[in-house]
Coordinates of C-alpha atoms in Angstrom, one line a residue:
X1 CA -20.4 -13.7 13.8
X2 CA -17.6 -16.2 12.4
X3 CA -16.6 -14.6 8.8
X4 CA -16.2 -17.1 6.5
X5 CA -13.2 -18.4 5.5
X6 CA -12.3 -17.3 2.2
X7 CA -13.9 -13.5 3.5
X8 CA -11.6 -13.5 6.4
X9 CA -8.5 -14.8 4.5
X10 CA -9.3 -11.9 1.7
X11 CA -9.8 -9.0 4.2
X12 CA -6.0 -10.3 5.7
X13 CA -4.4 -10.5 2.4
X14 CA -5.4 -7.0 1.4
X15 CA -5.1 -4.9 4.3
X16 CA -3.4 -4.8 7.7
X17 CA -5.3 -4.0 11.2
X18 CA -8.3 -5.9 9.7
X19 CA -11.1 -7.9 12.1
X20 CA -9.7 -11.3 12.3
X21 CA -10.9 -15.0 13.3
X22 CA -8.8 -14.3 16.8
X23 CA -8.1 -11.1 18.3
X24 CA -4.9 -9.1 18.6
X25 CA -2.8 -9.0 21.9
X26 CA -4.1 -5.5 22.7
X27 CA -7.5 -5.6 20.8
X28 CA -9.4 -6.0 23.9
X29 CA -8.4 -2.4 24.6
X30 CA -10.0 -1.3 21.4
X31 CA -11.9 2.1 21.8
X32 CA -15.5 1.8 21.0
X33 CA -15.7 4.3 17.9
X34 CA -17.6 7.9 18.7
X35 CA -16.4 7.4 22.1
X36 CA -13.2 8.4 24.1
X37 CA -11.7 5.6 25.3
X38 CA -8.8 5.2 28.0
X39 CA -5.8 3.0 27.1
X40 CA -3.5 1.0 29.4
X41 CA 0.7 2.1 29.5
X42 CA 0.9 5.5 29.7
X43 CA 4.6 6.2 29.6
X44 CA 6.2 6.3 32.8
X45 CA 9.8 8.1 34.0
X46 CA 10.0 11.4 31.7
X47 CA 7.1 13.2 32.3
X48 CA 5.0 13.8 29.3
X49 CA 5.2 17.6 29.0
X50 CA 9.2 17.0 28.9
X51 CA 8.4 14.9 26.1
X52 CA 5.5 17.4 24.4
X53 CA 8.3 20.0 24.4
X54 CA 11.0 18.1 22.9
X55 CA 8.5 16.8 20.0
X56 CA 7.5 20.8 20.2
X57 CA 11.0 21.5 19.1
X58 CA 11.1 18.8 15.9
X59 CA 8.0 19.4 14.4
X60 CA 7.2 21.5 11.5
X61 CA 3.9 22.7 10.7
X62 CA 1.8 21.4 8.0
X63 CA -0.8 24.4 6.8
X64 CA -3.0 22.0 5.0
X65 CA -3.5 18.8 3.6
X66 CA -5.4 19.1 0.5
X67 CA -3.4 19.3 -2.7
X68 CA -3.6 22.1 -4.5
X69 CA -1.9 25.6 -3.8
X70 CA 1.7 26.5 -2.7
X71 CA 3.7 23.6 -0.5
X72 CA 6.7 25.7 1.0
X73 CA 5.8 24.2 4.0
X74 CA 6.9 21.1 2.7
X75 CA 10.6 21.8 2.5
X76 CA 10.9 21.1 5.5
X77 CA 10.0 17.4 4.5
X78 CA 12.4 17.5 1.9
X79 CA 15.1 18.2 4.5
X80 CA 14.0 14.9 6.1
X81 CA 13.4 12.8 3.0
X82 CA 16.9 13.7 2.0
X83 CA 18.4 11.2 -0.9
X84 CA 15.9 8.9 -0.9
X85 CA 14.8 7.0 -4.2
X86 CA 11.7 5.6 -2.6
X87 CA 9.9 7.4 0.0
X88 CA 6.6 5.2 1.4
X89 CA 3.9 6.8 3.2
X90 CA 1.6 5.0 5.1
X91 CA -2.1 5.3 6.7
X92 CA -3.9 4.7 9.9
X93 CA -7.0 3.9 8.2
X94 CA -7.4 2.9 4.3
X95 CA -10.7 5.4 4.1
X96 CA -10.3 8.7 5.3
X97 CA -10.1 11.7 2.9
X98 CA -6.8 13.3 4.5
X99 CA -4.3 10.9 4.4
X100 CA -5.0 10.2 0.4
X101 CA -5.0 14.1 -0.1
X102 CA -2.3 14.4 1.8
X103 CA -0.3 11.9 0.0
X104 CA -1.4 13.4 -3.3
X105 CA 0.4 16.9 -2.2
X106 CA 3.3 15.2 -1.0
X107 CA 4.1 13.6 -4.5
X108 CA 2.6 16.6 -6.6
X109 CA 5.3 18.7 -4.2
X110 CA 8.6 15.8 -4.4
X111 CA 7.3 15.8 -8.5
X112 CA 8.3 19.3 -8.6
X113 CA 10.7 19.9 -6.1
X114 CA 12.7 16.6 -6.1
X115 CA 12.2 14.6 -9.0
X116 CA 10.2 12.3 -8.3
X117 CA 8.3 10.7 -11.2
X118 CA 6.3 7.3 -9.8
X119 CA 3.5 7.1 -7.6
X120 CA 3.2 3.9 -6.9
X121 CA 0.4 2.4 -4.7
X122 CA -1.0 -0.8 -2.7
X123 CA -2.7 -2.2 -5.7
X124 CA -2.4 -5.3 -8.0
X125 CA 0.4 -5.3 -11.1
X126 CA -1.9 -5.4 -13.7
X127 CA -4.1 -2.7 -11.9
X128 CA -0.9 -0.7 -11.8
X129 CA -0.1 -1.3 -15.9
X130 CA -3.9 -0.2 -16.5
X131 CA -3.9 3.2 -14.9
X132 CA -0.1 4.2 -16.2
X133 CA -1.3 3.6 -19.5
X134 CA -3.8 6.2 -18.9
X135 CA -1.2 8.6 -17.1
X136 CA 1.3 8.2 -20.0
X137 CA -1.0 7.6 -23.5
X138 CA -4.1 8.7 -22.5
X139 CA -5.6 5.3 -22.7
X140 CA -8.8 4.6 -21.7
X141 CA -11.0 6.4 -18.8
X142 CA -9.5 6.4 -15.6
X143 CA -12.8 6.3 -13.4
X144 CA -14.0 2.9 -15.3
X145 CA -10.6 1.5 -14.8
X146 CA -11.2 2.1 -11.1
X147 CA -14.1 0.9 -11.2
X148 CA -13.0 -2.6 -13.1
X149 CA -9.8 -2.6 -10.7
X150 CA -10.7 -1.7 -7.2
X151 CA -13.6 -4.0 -6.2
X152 CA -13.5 -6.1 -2.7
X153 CA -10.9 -5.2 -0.7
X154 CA -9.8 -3.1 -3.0
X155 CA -12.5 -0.6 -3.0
X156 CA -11.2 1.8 -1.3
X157 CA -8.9 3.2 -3.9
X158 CA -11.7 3.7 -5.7
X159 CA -12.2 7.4 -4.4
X160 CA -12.1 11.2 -5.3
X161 CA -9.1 11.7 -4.0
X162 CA -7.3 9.3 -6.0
X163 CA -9.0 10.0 -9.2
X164 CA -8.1 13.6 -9.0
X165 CA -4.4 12.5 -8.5
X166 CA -4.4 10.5 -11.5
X167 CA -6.1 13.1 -13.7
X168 CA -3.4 15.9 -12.4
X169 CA -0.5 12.8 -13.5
X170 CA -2.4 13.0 -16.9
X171 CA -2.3 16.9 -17.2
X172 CA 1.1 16.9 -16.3
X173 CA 2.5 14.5 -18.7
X174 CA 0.7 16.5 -21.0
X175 CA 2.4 19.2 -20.3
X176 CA 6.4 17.5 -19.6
X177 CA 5.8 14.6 -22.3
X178 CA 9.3 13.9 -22.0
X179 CA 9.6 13.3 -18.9
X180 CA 6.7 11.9 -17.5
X181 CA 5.3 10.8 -14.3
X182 CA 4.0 6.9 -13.9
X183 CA 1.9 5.3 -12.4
X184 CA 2.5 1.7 -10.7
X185 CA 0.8 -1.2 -8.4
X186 CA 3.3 -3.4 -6.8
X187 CA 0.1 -6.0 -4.8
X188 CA -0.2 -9.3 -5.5
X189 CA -4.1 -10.1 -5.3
X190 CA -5.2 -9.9 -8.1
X191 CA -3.6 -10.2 -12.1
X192 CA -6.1 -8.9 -15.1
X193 CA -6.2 -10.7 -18.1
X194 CA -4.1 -8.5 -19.9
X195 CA -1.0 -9.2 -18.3
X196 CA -1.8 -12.8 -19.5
X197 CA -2.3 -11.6 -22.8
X198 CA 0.9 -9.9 -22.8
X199 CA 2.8 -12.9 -21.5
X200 CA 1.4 -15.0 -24.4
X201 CA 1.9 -12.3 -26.7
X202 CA 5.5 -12.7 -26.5
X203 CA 5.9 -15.9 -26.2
X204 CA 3.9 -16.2 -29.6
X205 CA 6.1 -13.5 -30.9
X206 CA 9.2 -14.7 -29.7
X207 CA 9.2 -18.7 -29.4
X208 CA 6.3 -20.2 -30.9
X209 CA 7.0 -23.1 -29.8
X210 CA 6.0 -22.5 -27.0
X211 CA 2.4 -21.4 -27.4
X212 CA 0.7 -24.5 -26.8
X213 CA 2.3 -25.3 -23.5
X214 CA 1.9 -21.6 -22.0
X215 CA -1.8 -22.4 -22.9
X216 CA -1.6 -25.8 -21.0
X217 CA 0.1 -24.0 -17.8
X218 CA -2.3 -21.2 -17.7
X219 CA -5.2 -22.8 -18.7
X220 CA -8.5 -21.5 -16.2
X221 CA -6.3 -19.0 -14.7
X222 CA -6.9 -16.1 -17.0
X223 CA -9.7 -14.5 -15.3
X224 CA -13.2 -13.8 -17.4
X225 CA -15.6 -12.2 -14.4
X226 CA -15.1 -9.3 -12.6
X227 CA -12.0 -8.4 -10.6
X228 CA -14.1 -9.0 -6.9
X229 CA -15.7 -12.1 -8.5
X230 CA -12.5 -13.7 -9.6
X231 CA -10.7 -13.1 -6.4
X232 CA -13.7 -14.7 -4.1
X233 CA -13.7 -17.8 -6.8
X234 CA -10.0 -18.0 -6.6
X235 CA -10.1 -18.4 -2.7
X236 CA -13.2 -20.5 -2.7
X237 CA -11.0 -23.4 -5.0
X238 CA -9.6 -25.9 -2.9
X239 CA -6.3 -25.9 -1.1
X240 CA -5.0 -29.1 -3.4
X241 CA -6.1 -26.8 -6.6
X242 CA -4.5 -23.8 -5.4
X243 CA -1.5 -25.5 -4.7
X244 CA -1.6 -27.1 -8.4
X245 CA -2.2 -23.7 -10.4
X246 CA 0.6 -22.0 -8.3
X247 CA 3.0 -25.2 -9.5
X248 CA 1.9 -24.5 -13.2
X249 CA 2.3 -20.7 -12.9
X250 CA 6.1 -21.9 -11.6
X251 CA 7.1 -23.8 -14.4
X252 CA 5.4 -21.3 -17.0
X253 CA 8.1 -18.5 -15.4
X254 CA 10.7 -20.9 -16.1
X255 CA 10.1 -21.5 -19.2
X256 CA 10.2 -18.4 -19.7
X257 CA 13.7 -16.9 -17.9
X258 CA 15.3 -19.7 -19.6
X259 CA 15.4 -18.6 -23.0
X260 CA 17.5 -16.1 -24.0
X261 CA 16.6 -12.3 -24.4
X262 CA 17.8 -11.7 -27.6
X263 CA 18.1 -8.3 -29.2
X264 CA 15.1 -6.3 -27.3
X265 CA 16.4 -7.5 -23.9
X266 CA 13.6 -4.8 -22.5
X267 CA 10.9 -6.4 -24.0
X268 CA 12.0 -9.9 -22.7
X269 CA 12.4 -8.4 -19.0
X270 CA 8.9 -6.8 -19.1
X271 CA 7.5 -10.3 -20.1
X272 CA 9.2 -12.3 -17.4
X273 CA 8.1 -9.5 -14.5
X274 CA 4.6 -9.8 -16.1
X275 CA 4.9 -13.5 -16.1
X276 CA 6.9 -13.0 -12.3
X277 CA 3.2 -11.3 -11.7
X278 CA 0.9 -14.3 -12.5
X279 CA 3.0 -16.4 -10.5
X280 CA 2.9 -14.3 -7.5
X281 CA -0.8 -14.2 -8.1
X282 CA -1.1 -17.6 -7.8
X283 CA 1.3 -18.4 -5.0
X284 CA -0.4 -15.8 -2.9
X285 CA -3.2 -17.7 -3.0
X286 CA -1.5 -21.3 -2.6
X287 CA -1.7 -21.1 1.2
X288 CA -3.6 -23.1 3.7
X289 CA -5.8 -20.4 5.1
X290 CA -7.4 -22.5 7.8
X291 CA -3.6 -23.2 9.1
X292 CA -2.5 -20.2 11.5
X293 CA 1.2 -20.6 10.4
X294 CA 0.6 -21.1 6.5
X295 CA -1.9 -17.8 7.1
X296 CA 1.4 -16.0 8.8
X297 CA 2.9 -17.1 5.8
X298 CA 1.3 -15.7 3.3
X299 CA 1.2 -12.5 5.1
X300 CA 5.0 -12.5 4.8
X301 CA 4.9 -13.6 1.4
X302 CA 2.4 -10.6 0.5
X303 CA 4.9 -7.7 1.8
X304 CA 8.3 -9.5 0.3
X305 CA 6.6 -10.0 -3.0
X306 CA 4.9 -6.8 -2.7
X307 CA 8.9 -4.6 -2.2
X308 CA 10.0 -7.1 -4.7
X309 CA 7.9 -5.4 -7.1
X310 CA 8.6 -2.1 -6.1
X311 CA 12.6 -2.8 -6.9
X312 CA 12.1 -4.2 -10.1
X313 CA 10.2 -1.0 -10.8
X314 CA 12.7 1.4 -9.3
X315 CA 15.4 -0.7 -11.0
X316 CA 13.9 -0.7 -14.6
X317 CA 12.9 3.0 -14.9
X318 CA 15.3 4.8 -12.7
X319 CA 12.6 7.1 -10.9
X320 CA 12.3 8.0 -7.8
X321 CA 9.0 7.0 -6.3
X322 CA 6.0 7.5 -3.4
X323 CA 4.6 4.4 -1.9
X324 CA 1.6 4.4 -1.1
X325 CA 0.1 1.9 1.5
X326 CA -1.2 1.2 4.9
X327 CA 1.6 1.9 8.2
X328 CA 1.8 -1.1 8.7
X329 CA 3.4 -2.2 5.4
X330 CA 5.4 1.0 5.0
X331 CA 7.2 0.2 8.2
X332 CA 10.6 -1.2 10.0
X333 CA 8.4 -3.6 12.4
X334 CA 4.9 -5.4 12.2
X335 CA 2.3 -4.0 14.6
X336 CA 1.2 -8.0 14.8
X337 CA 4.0 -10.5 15.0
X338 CA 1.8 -13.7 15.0
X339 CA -0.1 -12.5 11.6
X340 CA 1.9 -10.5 10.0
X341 CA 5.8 -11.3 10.7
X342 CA 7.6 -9.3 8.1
X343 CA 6.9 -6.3 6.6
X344 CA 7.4 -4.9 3.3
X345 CA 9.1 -1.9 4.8
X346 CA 11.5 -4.2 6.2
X347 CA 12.3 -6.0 2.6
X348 CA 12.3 -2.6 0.8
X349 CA 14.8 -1.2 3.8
X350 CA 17.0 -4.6 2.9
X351 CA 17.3 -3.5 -0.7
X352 CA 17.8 0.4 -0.7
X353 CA 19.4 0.8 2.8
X354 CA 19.3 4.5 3.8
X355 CA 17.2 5.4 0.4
X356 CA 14.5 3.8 1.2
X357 CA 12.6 6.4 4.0
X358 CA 9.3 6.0 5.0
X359 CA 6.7 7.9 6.8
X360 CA 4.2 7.0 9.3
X361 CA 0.6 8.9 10.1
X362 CA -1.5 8.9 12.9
X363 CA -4.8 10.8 13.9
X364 CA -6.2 11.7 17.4
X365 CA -10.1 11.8 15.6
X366 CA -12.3 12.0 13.0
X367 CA -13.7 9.3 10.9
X368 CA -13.2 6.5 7.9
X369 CA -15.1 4.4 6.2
X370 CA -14.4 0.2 6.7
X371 CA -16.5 -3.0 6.7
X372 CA -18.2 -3.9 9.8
X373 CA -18.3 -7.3 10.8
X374 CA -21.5 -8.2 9.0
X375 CA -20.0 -7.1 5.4
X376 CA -21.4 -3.8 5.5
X377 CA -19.2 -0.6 4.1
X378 CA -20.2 1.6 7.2
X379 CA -18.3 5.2 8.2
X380 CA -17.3 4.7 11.6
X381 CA -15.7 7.8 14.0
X382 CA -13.3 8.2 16.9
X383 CA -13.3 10.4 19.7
X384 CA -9.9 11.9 21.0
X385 CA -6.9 9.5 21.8
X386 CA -7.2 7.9 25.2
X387 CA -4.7 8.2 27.8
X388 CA -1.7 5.9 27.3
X389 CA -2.0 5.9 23.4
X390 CA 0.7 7.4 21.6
X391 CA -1.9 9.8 19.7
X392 CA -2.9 11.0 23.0
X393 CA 1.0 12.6 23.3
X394 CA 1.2 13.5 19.9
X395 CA -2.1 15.6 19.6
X396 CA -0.8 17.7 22.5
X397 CA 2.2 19.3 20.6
X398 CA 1.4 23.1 20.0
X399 CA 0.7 21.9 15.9
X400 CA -2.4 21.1 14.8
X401 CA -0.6 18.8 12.0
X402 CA 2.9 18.3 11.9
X403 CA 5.9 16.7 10.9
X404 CA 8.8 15.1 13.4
X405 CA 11.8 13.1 12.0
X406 CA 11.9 11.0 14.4
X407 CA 15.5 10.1 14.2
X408 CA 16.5 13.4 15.2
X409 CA 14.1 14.2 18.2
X410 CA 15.9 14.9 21.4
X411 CA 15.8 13.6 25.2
X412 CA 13.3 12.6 26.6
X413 CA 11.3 12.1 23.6
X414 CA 13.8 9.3 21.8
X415 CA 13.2 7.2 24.6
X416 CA 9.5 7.7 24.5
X417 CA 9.1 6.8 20.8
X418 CA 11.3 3.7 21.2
X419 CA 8.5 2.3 23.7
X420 CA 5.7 0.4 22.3
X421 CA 2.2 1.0 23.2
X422 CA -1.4 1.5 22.0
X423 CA -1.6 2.8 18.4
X424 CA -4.5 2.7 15.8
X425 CA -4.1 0.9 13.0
X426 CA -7.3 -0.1 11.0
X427 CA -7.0 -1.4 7.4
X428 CA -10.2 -2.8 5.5
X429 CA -12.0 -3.8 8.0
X430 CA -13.2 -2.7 11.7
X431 CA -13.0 -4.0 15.0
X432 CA -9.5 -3.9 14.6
X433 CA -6.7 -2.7 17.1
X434 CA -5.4 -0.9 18.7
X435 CA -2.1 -2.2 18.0
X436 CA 1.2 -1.7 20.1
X437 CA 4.0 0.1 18.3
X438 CA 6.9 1.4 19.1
X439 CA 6.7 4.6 16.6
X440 CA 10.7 5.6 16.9
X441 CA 11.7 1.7 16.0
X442 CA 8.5 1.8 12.7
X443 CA 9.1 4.9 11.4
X444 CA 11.8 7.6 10.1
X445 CA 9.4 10.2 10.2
X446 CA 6.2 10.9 11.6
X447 CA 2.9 13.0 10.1
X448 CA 0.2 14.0 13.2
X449 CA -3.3 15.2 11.9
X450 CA -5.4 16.4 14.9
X451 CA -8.6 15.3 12.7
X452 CA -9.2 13.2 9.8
X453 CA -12.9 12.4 7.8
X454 CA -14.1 9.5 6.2
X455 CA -12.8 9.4 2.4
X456 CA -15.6 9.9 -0.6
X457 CA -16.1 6.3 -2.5
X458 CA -17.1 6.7 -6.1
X459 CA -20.5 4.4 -6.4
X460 CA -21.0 1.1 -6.1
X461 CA -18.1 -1.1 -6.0

């Protein structure tokens, strides 16, 4: 059935590897899920138990994914990770319990081992503002701000794995109040009314004289309904109407960065990234979604916006900070050229050269939760990798999960990981994939888990 247009345009705006209008270059090899499917290009020359022993040489073990306990055997990670101020770790899927525990280890250990003080994960600004509020005052509760916050295709944050990495953020800036962990979004698809608020608020505070046109510029855009409702009504307006909020939302920044700072120039910088924030908002939105090339577009303009976000953060506080977000944002190349051209990996690798690092994981089976084609949240499952896939090699090293830098692997293996060919990569939304991606070329270092299951969702979203 043919999603409609403002459905399809939100599932591709908030998650990569989702089911699309057309269909990937290699979707038509998509395994059927609870089955083992074969895949086309198996790797040819070096034979694939050359390149299983070189990979068996590189990778360290990984005793566990779930958070809690000792994490020596992350060290070897740290090796890997080296100077790096920002660190993004992807997924394969964006529901499945062991890549979000996983990630919450990986930060809890880099926290305490390496200094680094920011999680900061593929959700809205505002979103982002909410929760480090809680993390760092104690404001509010964090389960109903996930619940406000992660509706549609956000959703899937809204999960146990990531509420019990925000309440261990909370205990530990209880504990360290001077020198605290934080909490940030850096997406574009949604801004709350608060960072509105806080916009105005300064510009009331600041230049008066202003008030009356920064209600004239933002007028309807301050969202009243719920976070899912406002997004659908936003991509429902017309094109022409898009177009015109995105224009006003332009000239309101401007207005804005053209006055001077004055004495609190921190206070003028947080209002013009919050004003930055509606403005990406809107210009996110002020695409032509029925044009293939203006759809490409906004993809591009998503991830760019998206690392954007993530430097001004990294810039303004000085910590060091773990990315969250799906592998295909986290990485050097797009796994789909025509949809998604650039990706945020690629702006974020533009800005921090060799400090920014960033990890890729894969799975050989198990399951996750996405929406089917009809709408429906449904937990879907995998057999093992089929032949020709790259999980297919990568589940046959003598790990159960692992870690490889891939920069460092030797022959034959460098050659296969500079090859592209079938890899899954499913965001919010399944049919999608498999995709084909050169891992060695996307990646700095890889994490294998032989099996992965379907994440826990916290009610109704």
């Amino acid at each position: 059935m043919q999603r409609h247009p403002s459905a399809l345009a939100l599932a591709l705006l908030l998650g990569l590897g989702t089911a699309t209008a057309g269909v990937p270059p290699t979707a038509a090899a998509a395994p059927a899920p609870t089955s083992s499917s074969a895949f086309p290009g198996a790797s040819s020359g070096a034979s694939t138990a050359r390149i299983v022993d070189a990979l068996n040489r590189s990778a360290r073990p990984l005793r566990t994914v779930e958070p809690q306990g000792e994490t020596g055997e992350l060290r070897p990670l740290d090796r890997m990770i080296g100077d790096a101020r920002v660190v993004g770790i992807g997924e394969a899927t964006h529901s499945s319990h062991d890549f979000f525990a996983l990630k919450s280890r990986i930060f809890r250990h880099l926290v305490e081992e390496k200094g680094f003080r920011t999680f900061a994960l593929e959700a809205s600004w505002s979103t982002g503002l909410r929760l480090n509020d809680y993390v760092l005052h104690g404001t509010g509760d964090p389960g109903r701000i996930m619940s406000d916050e992660f509706q549609s295709d956000y959703l899937w944050w809204n999960n146990t794995d990531y509420l019990r990495l925000i309440e261990w953020m909370r205990a530990y800036n209880v504990r360290h109040p001077h020198d605290p962990v934080r909490f940030m979004g850096d997406d574009v698809g949604w801004t709350g009314p608060e960072v509105y608020d806080a916009v105005t608020g300064y510009v009331a505070r600041t230049h008066p004289e202003l008030n009356a046109r920064f209600a004239e510029l933002y007028r309807g855009l301050r969202p009243t309904v719920a976070t899912g409702t406002y997004m659908k009504h936003y991509l429902d307006t017309p094109y022409a109407a898009r177009k015109e909020m995105a224009e006003r939302t332009g000239r309101a920044l401007r207005l804005l960065t053209r006055r001077s700072p004055g004495a609190d120039r921190e206070a003028f910088d947080r209002a013009v990234q919050n004003a930055r924030a509606v403005d990406r908002t809107a210009r996110q939105y002020a695409f032509d979604f029925d044009d293939p090339a203006q759809l490409a577009a906004s993809m591009r303009y998503r991830d760019r916006a998206m690392a954007a976000n993530v430097v001004w953060w990294q810039q303004h506080t000085g910590t060091k900070m773990l990315l969250s977000a799906h592998n295909g944002h986290v990485a050097y190349q797009t796994p789909d050229p025509a949809q998604y051209p650039r990706t945020q990996g690629a702006f974020l690798r533009d800005s921090f050269g060799p400090a920014y690092v960033n990890v890729g994981l894969t799975f050989d089976q198990g399951s996750f939760n996405a929406t089917g084609s009809d709408g429906a949240i449904r937990r879907w499952t995998f057999g093992p990798a089929g032949p020709g896939s790259n999980e297919r090699t990568l589940d046959r090293v003598r790990y159960r999960n692992y870690a490889v830098d891939l920069r460092t692997v030797g022959p034959p293996a460098g050659a296969w990981l500079a090859a592209a060919r079938p890899t899954r990569s499913i965001g919010t939304a399944y049919p999608a994939g498999p995709y084909d991606i050169a891992l060695g070329r996307s990646y700095d270092i890889l994490i294998h888990l032989h099996h992965i299951t379907a994440a826990r969702l916290r009610g109704d979203t």
